[in-house]
Short mmCIF file of C-alpha atoms in Angstrom, two decimals:
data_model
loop_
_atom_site.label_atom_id
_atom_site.label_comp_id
_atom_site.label_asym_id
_atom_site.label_seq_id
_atom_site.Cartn_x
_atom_site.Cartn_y
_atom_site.Cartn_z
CA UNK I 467 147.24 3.68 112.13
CA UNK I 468 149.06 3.74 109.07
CA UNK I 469 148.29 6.00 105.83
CA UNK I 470 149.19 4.80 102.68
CA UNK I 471 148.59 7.55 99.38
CA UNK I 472 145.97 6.02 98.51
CA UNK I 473 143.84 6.75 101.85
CA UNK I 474 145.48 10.15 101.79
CA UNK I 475 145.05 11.73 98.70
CA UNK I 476 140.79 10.14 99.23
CA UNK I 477 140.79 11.90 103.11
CA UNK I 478 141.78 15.05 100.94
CA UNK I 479 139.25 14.78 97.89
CA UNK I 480 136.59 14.20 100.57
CA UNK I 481 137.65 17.25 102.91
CA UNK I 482 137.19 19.57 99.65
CA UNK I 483 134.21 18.04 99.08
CA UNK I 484 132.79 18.50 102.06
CA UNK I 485 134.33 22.03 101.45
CA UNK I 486 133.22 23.05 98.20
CA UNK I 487 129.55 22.16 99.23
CA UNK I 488 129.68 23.96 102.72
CA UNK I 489 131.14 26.93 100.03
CA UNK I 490 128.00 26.37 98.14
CA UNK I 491 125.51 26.52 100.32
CA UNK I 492 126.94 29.88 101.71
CA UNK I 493 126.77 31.17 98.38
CA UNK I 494 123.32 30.32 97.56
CA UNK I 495 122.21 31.54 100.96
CA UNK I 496 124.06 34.90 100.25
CA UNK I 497 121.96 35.07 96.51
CA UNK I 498 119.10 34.25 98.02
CA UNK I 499 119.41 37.06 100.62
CA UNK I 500 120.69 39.28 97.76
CA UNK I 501 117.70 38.35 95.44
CA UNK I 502 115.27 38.92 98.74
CA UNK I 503 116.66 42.23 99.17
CA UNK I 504 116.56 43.30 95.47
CA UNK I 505 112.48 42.51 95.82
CA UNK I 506 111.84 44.15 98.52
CA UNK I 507 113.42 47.29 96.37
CA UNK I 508 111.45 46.66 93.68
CA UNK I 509 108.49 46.74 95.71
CA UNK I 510 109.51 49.72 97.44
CA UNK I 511 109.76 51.34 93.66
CA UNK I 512 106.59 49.94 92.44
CA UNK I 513 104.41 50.55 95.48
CA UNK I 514 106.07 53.42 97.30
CA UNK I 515 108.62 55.99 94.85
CA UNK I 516 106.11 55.87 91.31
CA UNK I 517 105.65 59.19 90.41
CA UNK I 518 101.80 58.84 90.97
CA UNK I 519 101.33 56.96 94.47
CA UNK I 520 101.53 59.94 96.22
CA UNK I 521 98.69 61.65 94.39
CA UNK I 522 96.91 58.36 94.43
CA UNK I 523 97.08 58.03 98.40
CA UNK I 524 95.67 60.83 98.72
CA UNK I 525 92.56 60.02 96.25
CA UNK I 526 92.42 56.92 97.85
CA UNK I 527 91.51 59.09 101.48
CA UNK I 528 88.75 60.61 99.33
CA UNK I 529 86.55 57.53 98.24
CA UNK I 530 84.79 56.00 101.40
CA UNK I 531 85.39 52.06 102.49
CA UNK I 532 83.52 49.58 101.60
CA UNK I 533 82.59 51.62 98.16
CA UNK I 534 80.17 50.26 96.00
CA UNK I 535 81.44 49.77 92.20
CA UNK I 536 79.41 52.65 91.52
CA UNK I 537 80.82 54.93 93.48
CA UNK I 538 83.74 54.00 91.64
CA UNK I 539 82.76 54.29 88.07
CA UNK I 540 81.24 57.50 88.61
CA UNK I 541 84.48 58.75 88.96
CA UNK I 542 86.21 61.05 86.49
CA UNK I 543 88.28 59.13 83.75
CA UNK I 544 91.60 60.38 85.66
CA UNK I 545 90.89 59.04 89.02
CA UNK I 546 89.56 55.32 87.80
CA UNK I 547 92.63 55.64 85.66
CA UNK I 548 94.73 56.23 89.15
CA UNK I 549 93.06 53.54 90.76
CA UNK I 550 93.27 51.08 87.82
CA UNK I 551 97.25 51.25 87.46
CA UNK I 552 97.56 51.38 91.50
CA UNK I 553 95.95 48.36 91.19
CA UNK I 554 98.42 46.78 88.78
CA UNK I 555 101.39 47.81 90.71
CA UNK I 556 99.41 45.91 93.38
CA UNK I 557 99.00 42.99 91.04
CA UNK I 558 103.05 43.08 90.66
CA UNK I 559 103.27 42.33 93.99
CA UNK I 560 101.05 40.03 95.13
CA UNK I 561 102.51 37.49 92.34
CA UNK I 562 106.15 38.58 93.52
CA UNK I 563 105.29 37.36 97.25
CA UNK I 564 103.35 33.98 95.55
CA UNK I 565 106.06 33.08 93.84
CA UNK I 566 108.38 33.57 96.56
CA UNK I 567 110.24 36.91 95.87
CA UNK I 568 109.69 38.91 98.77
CA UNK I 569 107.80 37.71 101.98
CA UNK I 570 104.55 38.88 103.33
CA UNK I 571 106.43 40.59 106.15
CA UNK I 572 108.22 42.65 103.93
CA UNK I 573 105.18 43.96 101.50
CA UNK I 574 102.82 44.14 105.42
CA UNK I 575 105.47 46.82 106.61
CA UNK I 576 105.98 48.38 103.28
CA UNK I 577 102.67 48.94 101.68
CA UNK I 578 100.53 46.46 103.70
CA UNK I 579 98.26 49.69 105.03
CA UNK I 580 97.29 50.92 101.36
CA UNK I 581 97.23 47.63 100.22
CA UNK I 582 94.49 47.33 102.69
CA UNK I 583 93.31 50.54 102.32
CA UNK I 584 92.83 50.03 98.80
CA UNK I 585 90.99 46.43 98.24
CA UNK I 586 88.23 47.52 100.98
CA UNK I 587 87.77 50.55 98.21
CA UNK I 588 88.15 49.03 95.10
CA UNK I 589 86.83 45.71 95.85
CA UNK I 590 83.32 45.48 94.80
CA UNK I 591 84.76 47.71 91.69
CA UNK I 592 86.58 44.52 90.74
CA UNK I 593 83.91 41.97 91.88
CA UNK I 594 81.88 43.54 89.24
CA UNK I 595 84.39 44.49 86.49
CA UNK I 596 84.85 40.34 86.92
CA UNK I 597 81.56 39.58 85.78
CA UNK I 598 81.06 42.15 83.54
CA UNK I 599 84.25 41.29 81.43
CA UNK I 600 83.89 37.55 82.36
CA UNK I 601 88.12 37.61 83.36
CA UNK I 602 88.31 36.41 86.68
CA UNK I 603 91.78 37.01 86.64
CA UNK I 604 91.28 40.82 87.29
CA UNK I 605 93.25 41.93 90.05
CA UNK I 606 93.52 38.65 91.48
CA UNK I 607 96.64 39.54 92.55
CA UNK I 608 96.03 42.19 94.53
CA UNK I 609 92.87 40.49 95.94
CA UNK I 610 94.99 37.81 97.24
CA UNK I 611 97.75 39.82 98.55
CA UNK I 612 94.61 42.02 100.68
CA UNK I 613 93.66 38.50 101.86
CA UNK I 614 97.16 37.16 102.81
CA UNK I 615 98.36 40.40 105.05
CA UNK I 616 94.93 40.18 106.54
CA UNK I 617 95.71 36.51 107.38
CA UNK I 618 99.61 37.74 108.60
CA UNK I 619 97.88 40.76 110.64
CA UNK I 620 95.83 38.34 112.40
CA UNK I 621 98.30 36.29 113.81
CA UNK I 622 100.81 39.16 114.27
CA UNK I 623 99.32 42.14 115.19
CA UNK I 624 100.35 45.71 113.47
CA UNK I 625 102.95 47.43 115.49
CA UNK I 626 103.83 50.97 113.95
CA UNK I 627 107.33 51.24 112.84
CA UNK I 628 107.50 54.53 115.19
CA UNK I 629 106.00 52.46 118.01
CA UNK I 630 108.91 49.24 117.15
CA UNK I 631 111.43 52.08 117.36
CA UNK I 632 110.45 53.39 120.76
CA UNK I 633 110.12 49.80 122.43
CA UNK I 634 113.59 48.85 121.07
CA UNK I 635 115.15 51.69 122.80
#
């Protein structure tokens, strides 16, 4: 079999091609891990490393499961205050996992437990704040987030990050 240029110089332009696309697709799977990686940050700064989630958690251990929206508007200004902007940061991430972000798995090992913890407290609080204000969109966000780690739990049961460590040993 006999090359001539022509044949050559169109073996080359397809074998950089085939190259520059291979290239390509490393390089988008590289952002895309990048950009992953960057969300899960930012949800470990929004949920986990604000100056207030600490103090929050703690409030949050205080108002009972379940909690009527009473319960939660006879709070003190402060503390529906606290549970209002925990709710937002919340809101932040439920729309970054909808949108495709950060994955479910991610937020579940991160925050999924005070996710949790929080929408069966602040729930009906919400419910009624809905009708009340007539915006439906109030902490929608969080209330699907609470539904989708439910959903992920379900199917993949909680294992402790202490207990993971153990059993990989």
């Amino acid at each position: 079999m006999h090359l001539d240029l022509a044949n050559a110089l169109s073996l080359v332009s397809t074998v950089t091609l085939i190259g520059a696309l291979v290239f390509t697709g490393l390089q988008v799977r590289v952002a895309n891990r990048a950009r992953r990686e960057q969300a899960a940050v930012t949800v470990i700064e929004t949920a986990a490393l604000s100056e207030n989630s600490a103090r929050f958690l703690e409030l949050l251990s205080e108002i009972p499961e379940g909690a009527t929206a009473a319960v939660i508007e006879n709070l003190d200004a402060d503390t529906r205050r606290q549970i209002f902007l925990f709710g937002l940061r919340v809101e932040i991430i439920g729309y970054m996992v909808f949108h495709g972000l950060v994955d479910v798995h991610t937020v579940n090992d991160l925050a999924g437990g005070a996710i949790l913890s929080f929408w069966s407290r602040a729930k009906d609080w919400a419910m009624e704040r809905r009708k009340r204000t007539g915006h439906d969109e109030f902490l929608e966000w969080c209330e699907w987030l609470a539904t989708q780690i439910t959903q992920y739990r379900a199917t993949r049961p909680y294992v402790p990050a202490y207990s993971r460590a153990t059993a990989n040993k």
